[in-house]
GROMACS .gro file of C-alpha atoms in nm:
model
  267
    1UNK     CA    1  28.092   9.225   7.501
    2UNK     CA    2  28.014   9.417   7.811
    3UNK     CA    3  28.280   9.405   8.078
    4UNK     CA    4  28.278   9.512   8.448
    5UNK     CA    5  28.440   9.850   8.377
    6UNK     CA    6  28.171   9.985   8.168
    7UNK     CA    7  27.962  10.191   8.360
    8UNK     CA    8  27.674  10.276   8.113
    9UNK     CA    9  27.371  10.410   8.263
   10UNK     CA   10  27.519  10.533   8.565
   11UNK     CA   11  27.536  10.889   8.710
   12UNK     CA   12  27.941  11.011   8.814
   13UNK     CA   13  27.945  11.341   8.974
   14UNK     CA   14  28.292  11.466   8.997
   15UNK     CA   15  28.417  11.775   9.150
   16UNK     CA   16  28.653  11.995   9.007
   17UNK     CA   17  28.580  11.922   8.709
   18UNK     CA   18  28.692  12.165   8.477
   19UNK     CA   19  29.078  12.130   8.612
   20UNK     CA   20  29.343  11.870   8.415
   21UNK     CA   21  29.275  11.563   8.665
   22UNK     CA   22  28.894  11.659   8.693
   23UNK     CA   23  28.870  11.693   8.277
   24UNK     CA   24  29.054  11.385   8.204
   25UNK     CA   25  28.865  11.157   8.491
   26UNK     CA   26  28.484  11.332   8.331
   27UNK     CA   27  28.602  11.226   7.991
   28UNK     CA   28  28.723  10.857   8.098
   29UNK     CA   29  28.404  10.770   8.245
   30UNK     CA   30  28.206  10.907   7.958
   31UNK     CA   31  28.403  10.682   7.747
   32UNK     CA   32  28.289  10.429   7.973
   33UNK     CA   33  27.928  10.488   7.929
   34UNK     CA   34  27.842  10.728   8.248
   35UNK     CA   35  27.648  11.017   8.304
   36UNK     CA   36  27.831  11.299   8.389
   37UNK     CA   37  27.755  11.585   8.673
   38UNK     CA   38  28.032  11.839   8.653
   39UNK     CA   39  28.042  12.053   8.963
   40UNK     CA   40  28.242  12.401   9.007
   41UNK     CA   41  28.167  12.752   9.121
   42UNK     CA   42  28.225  12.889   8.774
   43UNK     CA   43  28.027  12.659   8.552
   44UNK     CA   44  28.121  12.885   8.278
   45UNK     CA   45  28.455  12.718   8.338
   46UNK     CA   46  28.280  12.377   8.188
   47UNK     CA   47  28.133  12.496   7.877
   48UNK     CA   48  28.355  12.347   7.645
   49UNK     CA   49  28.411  12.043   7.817
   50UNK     CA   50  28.014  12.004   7.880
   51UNK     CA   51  27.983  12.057   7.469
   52UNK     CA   52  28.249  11.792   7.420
   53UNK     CA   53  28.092  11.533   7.627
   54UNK     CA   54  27.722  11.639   7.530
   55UNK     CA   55  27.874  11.623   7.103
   56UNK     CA   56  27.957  11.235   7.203
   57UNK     CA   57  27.615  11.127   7.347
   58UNK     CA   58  27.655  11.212   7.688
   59UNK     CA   59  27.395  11.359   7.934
   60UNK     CA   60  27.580  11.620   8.133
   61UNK     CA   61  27.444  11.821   8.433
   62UNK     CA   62  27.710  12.123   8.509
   63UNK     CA   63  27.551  12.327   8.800
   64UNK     CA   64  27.730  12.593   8.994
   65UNK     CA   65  27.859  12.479   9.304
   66UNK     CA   66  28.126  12.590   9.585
   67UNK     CA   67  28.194  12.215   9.780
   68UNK     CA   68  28.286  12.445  10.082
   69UNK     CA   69  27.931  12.519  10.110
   70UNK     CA   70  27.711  12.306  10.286
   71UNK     CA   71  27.369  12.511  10.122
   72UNK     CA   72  27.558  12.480   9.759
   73UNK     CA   73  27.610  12.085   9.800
   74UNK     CA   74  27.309  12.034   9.891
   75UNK     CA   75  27.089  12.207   9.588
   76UNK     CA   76  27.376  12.029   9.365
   77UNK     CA   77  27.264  11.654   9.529
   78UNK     CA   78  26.871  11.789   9.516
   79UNK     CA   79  26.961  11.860   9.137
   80UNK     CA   80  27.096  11.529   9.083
   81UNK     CA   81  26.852  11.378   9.255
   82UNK     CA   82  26.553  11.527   9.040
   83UNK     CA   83  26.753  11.518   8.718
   84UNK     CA   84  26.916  11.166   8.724
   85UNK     CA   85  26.724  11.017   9.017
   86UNK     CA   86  27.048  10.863   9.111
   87UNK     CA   87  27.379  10.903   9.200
   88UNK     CA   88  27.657  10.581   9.122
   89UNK     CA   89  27.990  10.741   9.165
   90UNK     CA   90  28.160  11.023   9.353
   91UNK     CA   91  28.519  11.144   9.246
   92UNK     CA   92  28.595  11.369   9.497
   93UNK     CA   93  28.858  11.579   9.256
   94UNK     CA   94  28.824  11.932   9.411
   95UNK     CA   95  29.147  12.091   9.547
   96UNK     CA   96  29.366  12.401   9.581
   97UNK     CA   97  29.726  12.418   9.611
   98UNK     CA   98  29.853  12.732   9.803
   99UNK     CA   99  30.170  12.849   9.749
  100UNK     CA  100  30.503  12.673   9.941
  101UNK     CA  101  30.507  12.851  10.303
  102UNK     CA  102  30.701  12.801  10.585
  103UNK     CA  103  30.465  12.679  10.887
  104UNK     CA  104  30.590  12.940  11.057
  105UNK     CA  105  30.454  13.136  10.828
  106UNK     CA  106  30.161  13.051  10.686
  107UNK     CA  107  29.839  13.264  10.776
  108UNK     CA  108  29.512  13.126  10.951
  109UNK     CA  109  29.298  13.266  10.636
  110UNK     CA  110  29.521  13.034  10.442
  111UNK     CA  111  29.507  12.737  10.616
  112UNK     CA  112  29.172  12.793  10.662
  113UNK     CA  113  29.051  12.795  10.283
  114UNK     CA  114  29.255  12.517  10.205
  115UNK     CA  115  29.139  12.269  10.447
  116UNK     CA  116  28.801  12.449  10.375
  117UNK     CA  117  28.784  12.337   9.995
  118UNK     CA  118  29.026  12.024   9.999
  119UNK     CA  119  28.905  11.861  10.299
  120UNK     CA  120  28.579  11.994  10.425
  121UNK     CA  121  28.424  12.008  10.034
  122UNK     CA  122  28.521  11.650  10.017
  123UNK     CA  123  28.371  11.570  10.347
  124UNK     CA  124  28.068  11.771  10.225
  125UNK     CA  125  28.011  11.602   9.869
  126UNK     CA  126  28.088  11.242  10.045
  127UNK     CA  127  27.799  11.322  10.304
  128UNK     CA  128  27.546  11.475  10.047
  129UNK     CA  129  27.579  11.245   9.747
  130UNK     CA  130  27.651  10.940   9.991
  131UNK     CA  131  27.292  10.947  10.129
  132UNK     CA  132  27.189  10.881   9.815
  133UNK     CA  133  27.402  10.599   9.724
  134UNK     CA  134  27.327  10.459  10.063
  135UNK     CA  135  26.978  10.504   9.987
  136UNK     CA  136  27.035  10.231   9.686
  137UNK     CA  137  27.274  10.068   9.866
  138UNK     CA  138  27.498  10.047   9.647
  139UNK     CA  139  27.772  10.331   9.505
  140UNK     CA  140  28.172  10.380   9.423
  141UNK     CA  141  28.383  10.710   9.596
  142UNK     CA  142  28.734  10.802   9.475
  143UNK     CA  143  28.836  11.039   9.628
  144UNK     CA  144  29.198  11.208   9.504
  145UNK     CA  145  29.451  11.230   9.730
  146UNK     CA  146  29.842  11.375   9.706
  147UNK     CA  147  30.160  11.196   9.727
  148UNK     CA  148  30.210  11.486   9.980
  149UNK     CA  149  29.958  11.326  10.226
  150UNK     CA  150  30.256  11.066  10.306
  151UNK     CA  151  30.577  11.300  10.148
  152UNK     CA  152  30.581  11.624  10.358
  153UNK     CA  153  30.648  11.948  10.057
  154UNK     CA  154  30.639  12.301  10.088
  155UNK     CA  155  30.273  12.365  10.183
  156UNK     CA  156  30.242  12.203  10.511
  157UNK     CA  157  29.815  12.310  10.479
  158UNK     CA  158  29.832  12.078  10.184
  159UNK     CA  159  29.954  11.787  10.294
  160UNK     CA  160  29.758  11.833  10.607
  161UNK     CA  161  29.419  11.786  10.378
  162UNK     CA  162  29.537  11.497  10.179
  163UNK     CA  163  29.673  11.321  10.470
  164UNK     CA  164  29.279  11.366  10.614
  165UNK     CA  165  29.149  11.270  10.296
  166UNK     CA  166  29.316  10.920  10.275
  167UNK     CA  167  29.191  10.910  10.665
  168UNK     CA  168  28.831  10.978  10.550
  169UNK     CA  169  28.847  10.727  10.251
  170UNK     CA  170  28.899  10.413  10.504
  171UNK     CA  171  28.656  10.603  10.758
  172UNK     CA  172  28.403  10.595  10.487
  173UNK     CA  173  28.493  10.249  10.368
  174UNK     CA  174  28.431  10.067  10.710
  175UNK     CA  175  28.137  10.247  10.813
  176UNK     CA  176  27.978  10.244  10.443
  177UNK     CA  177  28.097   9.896  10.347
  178UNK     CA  178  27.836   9.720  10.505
  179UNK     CA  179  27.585   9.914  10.339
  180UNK     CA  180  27.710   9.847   9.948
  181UNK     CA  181  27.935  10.137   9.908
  182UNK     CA  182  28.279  10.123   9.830
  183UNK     CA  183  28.532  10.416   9.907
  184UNK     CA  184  28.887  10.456   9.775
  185UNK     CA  185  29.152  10.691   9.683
  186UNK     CA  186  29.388  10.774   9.418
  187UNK     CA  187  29.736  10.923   9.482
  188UNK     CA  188  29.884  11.138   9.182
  189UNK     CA  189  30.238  11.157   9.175
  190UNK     CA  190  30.429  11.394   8.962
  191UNK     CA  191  30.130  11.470   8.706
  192UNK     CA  192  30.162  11.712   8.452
  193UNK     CA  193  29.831  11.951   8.496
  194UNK     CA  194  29.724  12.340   8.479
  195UNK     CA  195  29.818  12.401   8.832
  196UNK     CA  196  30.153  12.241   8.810
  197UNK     CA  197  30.253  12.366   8.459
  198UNK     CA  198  30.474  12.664   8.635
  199UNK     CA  199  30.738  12.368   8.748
  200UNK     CA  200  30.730  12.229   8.448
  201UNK     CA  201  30.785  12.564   8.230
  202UNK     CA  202  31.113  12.559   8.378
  203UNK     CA  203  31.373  12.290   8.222
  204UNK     CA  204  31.621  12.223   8.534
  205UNK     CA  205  31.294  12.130   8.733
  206UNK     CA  206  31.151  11.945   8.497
  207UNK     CA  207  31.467  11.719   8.431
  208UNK     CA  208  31.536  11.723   8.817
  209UNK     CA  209  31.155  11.560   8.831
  210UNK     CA  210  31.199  11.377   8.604
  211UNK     CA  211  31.533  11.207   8.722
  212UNK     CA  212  31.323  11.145   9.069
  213UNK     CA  213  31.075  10.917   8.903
  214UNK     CA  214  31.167  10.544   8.864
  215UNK     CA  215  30.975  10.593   8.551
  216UNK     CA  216  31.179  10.872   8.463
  217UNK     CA  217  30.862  11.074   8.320
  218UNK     CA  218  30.627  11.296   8.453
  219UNK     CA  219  30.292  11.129   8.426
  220UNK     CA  220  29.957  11.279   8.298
  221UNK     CA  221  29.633  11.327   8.359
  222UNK     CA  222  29.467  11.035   8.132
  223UNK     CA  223  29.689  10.799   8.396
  224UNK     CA  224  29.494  10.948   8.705
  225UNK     CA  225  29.166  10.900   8.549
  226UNK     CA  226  29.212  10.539   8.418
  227UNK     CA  227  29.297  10.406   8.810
  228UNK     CA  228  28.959  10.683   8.875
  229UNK     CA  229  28.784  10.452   8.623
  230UNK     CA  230  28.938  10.152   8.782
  231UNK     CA  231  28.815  10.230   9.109
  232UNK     CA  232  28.469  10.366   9.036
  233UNK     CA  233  28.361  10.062   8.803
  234UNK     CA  234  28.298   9.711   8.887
  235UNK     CA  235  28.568   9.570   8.790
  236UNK     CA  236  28.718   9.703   9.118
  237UNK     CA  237  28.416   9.536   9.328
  238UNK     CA  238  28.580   9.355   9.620
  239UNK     CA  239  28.846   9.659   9.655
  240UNK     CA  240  28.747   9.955   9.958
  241UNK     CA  241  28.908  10.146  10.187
  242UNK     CA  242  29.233  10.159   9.956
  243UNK     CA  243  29.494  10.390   9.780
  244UNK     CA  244  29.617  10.337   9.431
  245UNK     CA  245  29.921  10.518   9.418
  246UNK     CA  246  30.003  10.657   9.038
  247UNK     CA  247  30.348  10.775   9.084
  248UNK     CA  248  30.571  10.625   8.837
  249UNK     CA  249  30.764  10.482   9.111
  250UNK     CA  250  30.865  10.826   9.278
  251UNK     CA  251  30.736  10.726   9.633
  252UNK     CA  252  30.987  10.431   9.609
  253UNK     CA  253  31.310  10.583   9.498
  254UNK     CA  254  31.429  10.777   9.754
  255UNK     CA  255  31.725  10.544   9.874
  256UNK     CA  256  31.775  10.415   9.514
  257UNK     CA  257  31.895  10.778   9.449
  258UNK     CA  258  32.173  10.824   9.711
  259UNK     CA  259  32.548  10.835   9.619
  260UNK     CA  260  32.662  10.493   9.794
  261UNK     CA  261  33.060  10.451   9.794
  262UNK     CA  262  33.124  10.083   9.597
  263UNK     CA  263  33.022   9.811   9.791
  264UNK     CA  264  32.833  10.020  10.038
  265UNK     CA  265  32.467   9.945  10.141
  266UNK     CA  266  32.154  10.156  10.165
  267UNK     CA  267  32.010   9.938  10.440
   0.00000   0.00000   0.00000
């Protein structure tokens, strides 16, 4: 029986792709049944996961493409567009984390990039593939946000684009609604990946994580991509403009954690 989460026949382009969260979310929907356009600006970077997903059944379009680039999104959509002839869902995965710097401190060149690939790349891909989808009237965006775009951490540029990015997601929702697309967002917690292995490598931070998660586990990146899935399917068909966070509970824990003397109230 065919439910409303399969999405067979249908085109997902997701950025990022050959990261932990961007993997994971490419694999998910190609369990599902989707097509699969994997987008980075080392496509070499995809080969194993295009042969992987290609050795299942798959059709899988991997072109090179920088997001930050207006001229490089657009040849990926006109490739998508004459392979495909469609485009269903956009996970807008794409992201950089810079290193934790004071504000203070941090350069322009820095700021700059990040916003450049974490905000304006998603802005880009949402504006190129959307014309498409609008085109059909019809079409799912996820884009993925950060726990740090409502939890302030040590890169202040970071937060800054994921706090933008859950901003765009209801921008896109209300003006795209009423022409058949959805948009929504997905908020990783504490999600054990490539570019987060280095806290994890070290035991103190990993239990100290750890002990901050209701859960008390990190999560991983097959969690991320089933809300993705969620989201980007119609089984999620009367949900837009919202964020699914996938924290394990950290987000909620904070006063939980305090030292209270007996009898003593958080509130």
């Amino acid at each position: 029986m065919v439910g409303p989460e399969r999405l067979d026949g249908r085109v997902s382009v997701v950025t990022g792709a050959a990261g932990g969260l961007g993997a994971a979310v490419a694999e998910r929907l190609a369990e599902l049944g989707s097509h699969l356009v994997l987008l980075e600006p080392r496509p070499k970077r995809l080969d194993d996961l295009a042969a992987r997903l290609s050795a299942g059944g798959t059709r899988v379009l991997a072109p090179a493409c920088d997001i930050a680039d207006p001229k490089a999104v657009a040849t990926a959509a006109s490739m998508v567009a004459e392979t495909f002839g469609r485009c269903d869902v956009l996970v807008n995965n794409a992201g950089i984390l810079p290193p934790a710097t004071p504000l203070e401190e941090v350069r322009l060149v820095d700021w700059d990039r990040v916003i450049g690939i974490n905000l304006r790349g998603t802005f880009l891909c949402t504006q190129a593939f959307g014309r498409a989808m609008l085109a059909a009237g019809s079409g799912s965006i996820v884009n993925i946000a950060s726990i740090a775009a409502s939890l302030p951490n040590a890169s202040g540029a970071y937060a800054a684009s994921k706090g933008a990015i859950l901003s765009l997601t209801r921008q896109t929702a209300v003006e795209w609604g009423p022409r058949g697309l959805r948009a929504n967002a997905v908020t990783p917690g504490l999600i054990r990946t490539p570019l987060s292995q280095a806290f994890y490598d070290n035991p103190v931070v990993h239990s100290a994580r750890r002990a901050a998660v209701a859960s008390r586990r990190i999560g991983t990146p097959e969690e991320v991509a089933n809300a993705v899935a969620f989201l980007a399917s119609d089984a999620a068909s009367y949900i837009n403009g919202q964020e699914i966070v996938v924290d394990g509970g950290f987000g909620r824990t904070a006063l939980a954690s305090l030292q209270l003397p007996a009898g003593a109230s958080a509130g």
